[in-house]
mmCIF file of C-alpha atoms in Angstrom:
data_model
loop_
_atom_site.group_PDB
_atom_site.id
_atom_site.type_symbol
_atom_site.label_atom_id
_atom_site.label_comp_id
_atom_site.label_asym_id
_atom_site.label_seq_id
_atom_site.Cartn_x
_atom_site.Cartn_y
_atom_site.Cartn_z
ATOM 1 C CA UNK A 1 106.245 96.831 117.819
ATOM 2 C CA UNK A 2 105.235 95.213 121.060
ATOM 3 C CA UNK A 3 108.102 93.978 123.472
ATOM 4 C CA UNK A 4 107.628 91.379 125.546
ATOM 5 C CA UNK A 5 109.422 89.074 127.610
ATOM 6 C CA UNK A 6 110.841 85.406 126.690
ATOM 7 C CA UNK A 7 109.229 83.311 129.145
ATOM 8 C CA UNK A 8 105.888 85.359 130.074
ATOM 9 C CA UNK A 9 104.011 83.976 133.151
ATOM 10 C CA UNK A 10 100.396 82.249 132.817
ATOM 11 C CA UNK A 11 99.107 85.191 134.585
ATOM 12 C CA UNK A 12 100.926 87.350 132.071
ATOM 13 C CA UNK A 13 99.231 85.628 129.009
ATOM 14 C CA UNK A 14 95.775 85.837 130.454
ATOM 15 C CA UNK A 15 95.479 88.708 132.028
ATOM 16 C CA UNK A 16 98.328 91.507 130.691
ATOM 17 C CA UNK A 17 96.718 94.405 128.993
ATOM 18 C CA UNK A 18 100.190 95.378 127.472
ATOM 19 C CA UNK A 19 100.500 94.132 124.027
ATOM 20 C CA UNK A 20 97.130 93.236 123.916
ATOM 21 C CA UNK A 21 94.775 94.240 121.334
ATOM 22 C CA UNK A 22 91.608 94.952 124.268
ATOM 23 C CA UNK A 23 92.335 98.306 124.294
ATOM 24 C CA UNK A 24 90.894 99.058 120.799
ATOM 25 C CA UNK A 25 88.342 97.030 120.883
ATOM 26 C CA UNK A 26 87.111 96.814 124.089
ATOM 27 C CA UNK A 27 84.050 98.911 123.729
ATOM 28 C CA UNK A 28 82.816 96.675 120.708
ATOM 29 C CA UNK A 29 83.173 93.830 123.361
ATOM 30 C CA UNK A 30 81.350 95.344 126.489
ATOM 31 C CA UNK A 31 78.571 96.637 123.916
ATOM 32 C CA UNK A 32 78.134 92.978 122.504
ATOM 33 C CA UNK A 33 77.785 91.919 126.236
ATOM 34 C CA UNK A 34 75.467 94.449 126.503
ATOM 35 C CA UNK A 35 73.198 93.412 124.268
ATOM 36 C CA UNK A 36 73.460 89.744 125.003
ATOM 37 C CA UNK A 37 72.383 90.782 128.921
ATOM 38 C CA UNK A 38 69.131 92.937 127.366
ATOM 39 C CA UNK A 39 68.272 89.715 125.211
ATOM 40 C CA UNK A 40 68.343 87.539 128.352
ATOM 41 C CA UNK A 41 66.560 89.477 130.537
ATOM 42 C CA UNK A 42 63.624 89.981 127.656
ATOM 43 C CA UNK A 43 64.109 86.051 127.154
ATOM 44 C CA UNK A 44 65.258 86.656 123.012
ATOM 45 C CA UNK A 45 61.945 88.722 122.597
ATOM 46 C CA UNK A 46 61.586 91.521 120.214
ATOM 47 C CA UNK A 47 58.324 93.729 120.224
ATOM 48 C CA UNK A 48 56.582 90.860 121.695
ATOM 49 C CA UNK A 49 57.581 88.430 119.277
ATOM 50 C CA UNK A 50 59.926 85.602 119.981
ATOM 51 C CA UNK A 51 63.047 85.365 117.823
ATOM 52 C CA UNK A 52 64.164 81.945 117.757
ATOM 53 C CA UNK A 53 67.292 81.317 115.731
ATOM 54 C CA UNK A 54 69.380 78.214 115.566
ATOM 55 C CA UNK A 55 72.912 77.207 115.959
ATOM 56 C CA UNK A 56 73.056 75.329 112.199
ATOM 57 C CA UNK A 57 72.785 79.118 110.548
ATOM 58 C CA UNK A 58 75.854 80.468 112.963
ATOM 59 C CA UNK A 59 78.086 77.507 112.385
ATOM 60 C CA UNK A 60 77.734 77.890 109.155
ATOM 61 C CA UNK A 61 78.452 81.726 109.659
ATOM 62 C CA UNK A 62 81.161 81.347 111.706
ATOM 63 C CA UNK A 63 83.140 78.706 109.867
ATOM 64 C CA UNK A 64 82.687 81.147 106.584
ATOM 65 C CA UNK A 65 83.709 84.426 108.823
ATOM 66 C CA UNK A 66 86.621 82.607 110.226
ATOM 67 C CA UNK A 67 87.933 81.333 106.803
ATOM 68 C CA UNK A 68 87.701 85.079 105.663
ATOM 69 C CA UNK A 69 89.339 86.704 108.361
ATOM 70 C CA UNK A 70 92.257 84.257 108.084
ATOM 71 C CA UNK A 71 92.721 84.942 104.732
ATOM 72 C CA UNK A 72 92.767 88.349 105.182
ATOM 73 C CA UNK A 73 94.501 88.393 108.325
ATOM 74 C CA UNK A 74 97.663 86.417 106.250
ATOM 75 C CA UNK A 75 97.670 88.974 103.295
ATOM 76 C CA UNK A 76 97.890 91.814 106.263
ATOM 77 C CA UNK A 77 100.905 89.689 107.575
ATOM 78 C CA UNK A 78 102.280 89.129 104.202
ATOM 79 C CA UNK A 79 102.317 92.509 103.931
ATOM 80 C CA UNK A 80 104.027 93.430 107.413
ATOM 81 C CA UNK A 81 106.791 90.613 106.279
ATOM 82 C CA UNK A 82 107.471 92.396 102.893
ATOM 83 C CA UNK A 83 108.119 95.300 104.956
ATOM 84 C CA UNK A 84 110.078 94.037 107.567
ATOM 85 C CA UNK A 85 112.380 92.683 104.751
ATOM 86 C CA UNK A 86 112.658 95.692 103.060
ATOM 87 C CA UNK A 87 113.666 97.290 105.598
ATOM 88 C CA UNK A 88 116.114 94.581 106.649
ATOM 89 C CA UNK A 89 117.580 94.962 102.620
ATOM 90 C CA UNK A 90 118.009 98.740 103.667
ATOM 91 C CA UNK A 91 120.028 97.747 106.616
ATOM 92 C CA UNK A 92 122.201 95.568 104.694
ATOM 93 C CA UNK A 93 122.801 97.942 102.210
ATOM 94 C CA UNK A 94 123.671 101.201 104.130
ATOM 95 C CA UNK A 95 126.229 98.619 105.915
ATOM 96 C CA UNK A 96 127.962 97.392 102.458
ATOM 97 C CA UNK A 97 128.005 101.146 101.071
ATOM 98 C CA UNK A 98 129.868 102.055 104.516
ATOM 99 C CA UNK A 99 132.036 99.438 103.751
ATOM 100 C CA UNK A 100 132.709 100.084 100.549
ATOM 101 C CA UNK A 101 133.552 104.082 101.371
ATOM 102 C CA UNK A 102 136.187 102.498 103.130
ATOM 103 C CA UNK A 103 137.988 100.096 101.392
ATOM 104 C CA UNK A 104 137.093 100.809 97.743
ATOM 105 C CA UNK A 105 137.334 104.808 98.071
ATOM 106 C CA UNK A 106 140.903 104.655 100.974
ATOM 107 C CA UNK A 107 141.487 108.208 99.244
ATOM 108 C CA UNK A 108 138.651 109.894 100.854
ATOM 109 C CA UNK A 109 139.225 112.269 103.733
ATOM 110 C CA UNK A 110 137.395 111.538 107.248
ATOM 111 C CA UNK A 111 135.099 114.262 106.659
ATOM 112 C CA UNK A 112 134.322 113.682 102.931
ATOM 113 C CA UNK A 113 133.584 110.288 103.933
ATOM 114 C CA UNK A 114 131.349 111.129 106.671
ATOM 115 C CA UNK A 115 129.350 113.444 104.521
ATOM 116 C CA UNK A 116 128.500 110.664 102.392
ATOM 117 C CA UNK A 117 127.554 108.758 105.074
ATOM 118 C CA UNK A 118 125.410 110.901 106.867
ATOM 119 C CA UNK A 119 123.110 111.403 103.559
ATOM 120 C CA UNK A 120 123.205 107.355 103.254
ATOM 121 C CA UNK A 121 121.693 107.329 106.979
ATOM 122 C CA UNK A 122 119.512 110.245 106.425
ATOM 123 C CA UNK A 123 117.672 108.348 103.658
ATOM 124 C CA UNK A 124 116.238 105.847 106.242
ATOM 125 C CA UNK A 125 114.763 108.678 108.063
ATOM 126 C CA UNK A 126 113.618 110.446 105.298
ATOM 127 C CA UNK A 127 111.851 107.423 103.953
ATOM 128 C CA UNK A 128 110.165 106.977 107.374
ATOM 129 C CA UNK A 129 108.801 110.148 107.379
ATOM 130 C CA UNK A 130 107.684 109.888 104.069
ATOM 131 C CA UNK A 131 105.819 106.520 104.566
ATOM 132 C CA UNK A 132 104.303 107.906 107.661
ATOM 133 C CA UNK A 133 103.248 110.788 106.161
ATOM 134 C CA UNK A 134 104.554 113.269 108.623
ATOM 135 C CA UNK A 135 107.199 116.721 108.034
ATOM 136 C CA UNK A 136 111.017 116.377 107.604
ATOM 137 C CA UNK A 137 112.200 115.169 111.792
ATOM 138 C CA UNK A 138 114.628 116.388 113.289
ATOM 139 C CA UNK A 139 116.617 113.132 112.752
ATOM 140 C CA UNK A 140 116.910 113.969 109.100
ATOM 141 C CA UNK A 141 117.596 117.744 109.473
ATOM 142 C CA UNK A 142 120.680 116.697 111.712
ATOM 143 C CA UNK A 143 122.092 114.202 109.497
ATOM 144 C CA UNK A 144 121.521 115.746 105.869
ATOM 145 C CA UNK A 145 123.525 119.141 104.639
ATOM 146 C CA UNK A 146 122.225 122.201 104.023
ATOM 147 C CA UNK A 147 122.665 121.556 100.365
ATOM 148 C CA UNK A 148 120.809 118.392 100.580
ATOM 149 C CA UNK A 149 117.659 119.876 102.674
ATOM 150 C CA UNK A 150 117.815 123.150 100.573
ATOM 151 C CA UNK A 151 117.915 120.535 97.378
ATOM 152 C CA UNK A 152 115.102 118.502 99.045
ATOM 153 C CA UNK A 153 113.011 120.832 100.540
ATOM 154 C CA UNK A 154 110.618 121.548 97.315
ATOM 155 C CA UNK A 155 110.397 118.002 96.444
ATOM 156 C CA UNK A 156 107.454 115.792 96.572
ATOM 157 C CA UNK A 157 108.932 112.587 97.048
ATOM 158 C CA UNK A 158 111.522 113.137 99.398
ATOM 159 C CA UNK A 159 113.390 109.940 99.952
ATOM 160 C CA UNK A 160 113.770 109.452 95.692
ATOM 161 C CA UNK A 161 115.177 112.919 94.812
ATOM 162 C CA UNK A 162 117.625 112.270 98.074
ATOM 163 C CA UNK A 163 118.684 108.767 96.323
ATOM 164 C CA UNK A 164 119.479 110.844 92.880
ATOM 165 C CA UNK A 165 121.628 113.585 95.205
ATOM 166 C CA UNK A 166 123.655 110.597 97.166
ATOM 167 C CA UNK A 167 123.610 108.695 93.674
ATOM 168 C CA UNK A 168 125.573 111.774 92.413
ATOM 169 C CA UNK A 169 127.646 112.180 95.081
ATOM 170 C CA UNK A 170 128.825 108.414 95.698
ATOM 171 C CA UNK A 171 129.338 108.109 92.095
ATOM 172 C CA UNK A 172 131.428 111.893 91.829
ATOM 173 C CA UNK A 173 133.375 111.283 94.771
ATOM 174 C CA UNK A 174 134.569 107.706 93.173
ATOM 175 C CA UNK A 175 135.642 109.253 89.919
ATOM 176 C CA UNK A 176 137.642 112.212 92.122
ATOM 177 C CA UNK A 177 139.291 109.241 93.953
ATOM 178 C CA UNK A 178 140.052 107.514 90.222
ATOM 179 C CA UNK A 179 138.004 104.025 91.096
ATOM 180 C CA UNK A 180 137.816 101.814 88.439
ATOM 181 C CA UNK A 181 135.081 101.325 86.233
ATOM 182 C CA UNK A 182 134.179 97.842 88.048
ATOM 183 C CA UNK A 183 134.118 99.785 91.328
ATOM 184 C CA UNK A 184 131.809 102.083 90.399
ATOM 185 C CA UNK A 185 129.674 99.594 88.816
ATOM 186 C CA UNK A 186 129.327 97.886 92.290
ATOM 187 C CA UNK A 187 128.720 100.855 94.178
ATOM 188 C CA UNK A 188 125.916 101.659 91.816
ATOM 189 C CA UNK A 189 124.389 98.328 91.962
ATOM 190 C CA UNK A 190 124.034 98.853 95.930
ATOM 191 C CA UNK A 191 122.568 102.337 95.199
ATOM 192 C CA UNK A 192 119.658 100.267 92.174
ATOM 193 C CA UNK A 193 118.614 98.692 95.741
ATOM 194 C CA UNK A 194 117.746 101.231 97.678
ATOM 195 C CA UNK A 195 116.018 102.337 94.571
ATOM 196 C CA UNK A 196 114.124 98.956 95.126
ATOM 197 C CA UNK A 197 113.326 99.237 98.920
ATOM 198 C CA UNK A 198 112.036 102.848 97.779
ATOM 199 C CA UNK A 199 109.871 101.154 95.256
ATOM 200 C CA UNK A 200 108.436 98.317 97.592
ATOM 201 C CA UNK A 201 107.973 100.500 100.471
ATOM 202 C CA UNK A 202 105.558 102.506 98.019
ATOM 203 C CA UNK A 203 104.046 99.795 96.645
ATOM 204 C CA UNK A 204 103.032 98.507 100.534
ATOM 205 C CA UNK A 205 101.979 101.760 101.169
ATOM 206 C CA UNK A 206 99.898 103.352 98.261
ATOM 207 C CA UNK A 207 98.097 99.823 97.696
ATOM 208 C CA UNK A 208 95.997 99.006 100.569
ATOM 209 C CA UNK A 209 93.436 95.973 100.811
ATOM 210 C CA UNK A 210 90.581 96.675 99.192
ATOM 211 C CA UNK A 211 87.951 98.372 100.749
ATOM 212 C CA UNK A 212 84.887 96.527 99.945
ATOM 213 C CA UNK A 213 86.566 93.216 101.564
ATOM 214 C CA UNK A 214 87.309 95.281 104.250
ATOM 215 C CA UNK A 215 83.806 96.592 104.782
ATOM 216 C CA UNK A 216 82.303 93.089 104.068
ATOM 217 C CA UNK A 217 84.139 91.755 106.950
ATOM 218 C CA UNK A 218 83.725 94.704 109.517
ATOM 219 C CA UNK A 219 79.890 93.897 108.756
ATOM 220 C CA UNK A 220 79.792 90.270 109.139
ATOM 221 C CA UNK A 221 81.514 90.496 111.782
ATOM 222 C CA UNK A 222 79.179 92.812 113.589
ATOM 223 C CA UNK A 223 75.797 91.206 112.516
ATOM 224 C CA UNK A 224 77.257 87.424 113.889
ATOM 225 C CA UNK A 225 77.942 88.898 117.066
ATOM 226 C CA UNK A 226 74.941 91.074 118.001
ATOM 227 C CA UNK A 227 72.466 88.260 116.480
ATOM 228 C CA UNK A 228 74.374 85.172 118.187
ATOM 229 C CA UNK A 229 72.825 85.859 121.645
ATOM 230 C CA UNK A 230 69.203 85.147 119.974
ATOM 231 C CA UNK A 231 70.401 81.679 119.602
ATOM 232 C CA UNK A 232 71.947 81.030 122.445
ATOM 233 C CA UNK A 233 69.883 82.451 125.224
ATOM 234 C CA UNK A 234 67.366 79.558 125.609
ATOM 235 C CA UNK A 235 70.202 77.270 125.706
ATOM 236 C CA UNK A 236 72.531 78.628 128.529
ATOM 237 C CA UNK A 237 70.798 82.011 129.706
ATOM 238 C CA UNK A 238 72.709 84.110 131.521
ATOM 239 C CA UNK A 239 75.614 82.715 130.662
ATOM 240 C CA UNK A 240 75.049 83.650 127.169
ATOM 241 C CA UNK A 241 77.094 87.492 127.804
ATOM 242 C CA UNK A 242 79.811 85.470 128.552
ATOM 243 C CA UNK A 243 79.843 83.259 125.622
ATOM 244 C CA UNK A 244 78.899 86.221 123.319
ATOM 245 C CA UNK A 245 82.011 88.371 125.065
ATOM 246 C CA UNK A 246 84.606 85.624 124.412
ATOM 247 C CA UNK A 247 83.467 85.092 120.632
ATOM 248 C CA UNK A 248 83.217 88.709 120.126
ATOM 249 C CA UNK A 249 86.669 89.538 121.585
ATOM 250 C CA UNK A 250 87.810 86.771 119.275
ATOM 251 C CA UNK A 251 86.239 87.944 115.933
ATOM 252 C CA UNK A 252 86.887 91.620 116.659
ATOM 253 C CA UNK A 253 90.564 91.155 117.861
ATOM 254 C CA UNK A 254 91.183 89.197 114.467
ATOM 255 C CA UNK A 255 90.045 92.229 112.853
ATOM 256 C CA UNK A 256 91.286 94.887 114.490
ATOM 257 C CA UNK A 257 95.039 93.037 114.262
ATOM 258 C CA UNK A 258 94.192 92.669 110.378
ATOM 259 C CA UNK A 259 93.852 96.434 110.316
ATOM 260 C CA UNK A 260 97.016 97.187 112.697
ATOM 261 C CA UNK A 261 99.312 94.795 110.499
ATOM 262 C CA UNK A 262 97.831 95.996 107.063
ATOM 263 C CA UNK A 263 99.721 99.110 107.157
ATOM 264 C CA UNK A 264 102.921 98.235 109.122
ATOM 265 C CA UNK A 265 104.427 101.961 108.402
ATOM 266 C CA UNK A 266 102.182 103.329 111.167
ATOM 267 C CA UNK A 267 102.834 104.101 114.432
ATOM 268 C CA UNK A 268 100.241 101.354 115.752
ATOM 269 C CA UNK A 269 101.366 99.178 118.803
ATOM 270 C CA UNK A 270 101.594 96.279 116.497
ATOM 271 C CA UNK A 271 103.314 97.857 113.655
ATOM 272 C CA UNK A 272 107.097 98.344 112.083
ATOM 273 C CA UNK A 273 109.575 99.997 114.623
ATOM 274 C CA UNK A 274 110.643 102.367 111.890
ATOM 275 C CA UNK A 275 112.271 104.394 114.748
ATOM 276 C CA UNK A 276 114.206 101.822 116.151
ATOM 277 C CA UNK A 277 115.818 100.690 113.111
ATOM 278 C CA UNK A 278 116.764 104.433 111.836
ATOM 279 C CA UNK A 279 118.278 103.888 114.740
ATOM 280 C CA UNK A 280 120.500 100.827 113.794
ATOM 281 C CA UNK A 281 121.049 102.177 110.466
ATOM 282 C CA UNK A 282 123.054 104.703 112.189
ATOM 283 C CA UNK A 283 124.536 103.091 114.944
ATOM 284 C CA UNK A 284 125.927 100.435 112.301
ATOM 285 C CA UNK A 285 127.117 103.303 109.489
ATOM 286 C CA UNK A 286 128.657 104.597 112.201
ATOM 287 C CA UNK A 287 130.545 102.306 114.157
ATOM 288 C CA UNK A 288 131.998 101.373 110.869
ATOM 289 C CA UNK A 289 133.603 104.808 110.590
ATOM 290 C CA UNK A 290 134.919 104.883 114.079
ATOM 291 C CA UNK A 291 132.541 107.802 115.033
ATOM 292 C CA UNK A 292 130.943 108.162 117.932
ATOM 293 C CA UNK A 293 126.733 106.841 117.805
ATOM 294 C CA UNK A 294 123.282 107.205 119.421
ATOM 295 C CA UNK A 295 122.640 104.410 121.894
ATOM 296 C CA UNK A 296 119.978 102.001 120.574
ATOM 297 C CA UNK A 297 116.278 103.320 120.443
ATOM 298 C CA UNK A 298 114.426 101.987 123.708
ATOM 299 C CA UNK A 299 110.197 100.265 124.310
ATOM 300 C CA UNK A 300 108.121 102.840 126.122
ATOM 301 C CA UNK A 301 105.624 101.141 128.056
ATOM 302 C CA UNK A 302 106.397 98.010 126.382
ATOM 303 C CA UNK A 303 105.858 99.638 122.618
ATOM 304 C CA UNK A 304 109.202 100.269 119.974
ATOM 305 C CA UNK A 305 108.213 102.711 117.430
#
């Protein structure tokens, strides 16, 4: 996730590269403009034969292209915000099973406490690495037992078989302590939602827009731009580049945000600080127990993974 400051300057807003998508598409741009300059300077004439387009057929285009990349531009956010609250729900739950280790289970020791919830913190970093796609981090390895990686370590999906293990153990450790059949009801019922944020993190994850939309678009999108000059070159020659840059940088940022946003577990500029909020997850489990915690995850160069 891009950080960025509360009150940025004009200068800031018009001219920052930081948090802007130009870097990933700045070579479709400059190409565009590159083509635009060869049309002027042949005057929009192709193998000796004058191409002369219109503006009715690009309006037309253009209203259609920008109708579809909204649309698809809001599922991708849509998308990002289902994740975002998931994640929140995961925050809020760690936090109430914390709580409830200490008031509802008083006869646990510091240290069986802690054990339960360093495998509660764990699962936000095993679920991280399992939506990114990457190895067991060191994060996890320092949080979770050796029973629990041993346990873990021939699974396929990590961050479920770690919810039956802490499952067992919440539950066990309750009926050692004699809680009450309501208590461990409620403690179970915050465990059924992590079982949900598992679920919806999947879903986000193994279900992305289809492709054909997505290859639609990246076409359109390309044809408008490297035609458009053809229409406007007898109207405002050499300052059709321009034009053509500033339209292009507008239909190609759309999509290249669409794609950032569309799959916010990555570790794009624009997507889900996964990181970061491991890293709150902790702090907050933590602080509840009196233990000491990691400071809060800091931007590099203006990015929070």
């Amino acid at each position: 996730m891009i950080t960025r400051p509360q009150n940025p300057s004009i200068w800031v807003l018009l001219f920052s590269l930081k948090g802007s998508i130009i870097p990933v598409i700045w070579r479709k741009v400059v190409f565009t403009m590159l083509i635009s300059s060869i049309v002027v300077a042949t005057h929009g004439t192709l193998y000796h034969y004058k191409v002369i387009l219109t503006s009715t057929p690009f309006t037309l285009w253009g209203l259609t292209l920008a109708i579809f990349l909204g649309f698809r531009n809001t599922v991708a956010y849509q998308r990002f915000w289902e994740a975002r609250t998931l994640w929140g729900e995961l925050l809020i739950v760690s936090r109430n099973l914390t709580r409830q280790a200490l008031s509802l289970l008083p006869q646990l020791t510091g240290k069986e406490r802690l054990e339960l919830i360093h495998g509660l913190i764990g699962f936000g970093y095993v679920l991280r690495d399992h939506l990114r796609g990457e190895a067991s981090s060191e994060d996890a390895r320092r949080l979770l037992d050796p029973a629990l990686q041993a346990a873990l370590a021939w699974k396929s999906n990590t961050p479920n078989a770690l919810l039956g293990l802490l499952a067992q153990r919440f539950m066990g450790a309750a009926r050692r302590v004699g809680a009450s059949d309501i208590l461990q009801v409620e403690i179970d019922q915050q465990l059924t939602r992590l079982s949900y944020v598992l679920g919806g993190c999947e879903r986000i994850a193994t279900t992305p827009i289809p492709y054909p939309y997505i290859l639609m678009l990246h076409r359109v999108v390309h044809v408008y731009c490297f035609l458009l000059p053809f229409c406007l070159v007898d109207g405002i020659g050499w300052f059709t580049p321009f034009a053509v840059g500033v339209l292009a940088y507008t239909f190609f940022g759309l999509d290249a945000l669409g794609d950032q946003i569309s799959d916010p577990f990555d570790t794009q500029p624009n997507d889900l600080p996964l990181n970061a909020m491991c890293r709150t997850i902790e702090i907050s489990a933590l602080e509840l127990l009196d233990e000491p915690s990691p400071a809060p995850q800091q931007p590099q160069d203006g990015v929070l993974l």
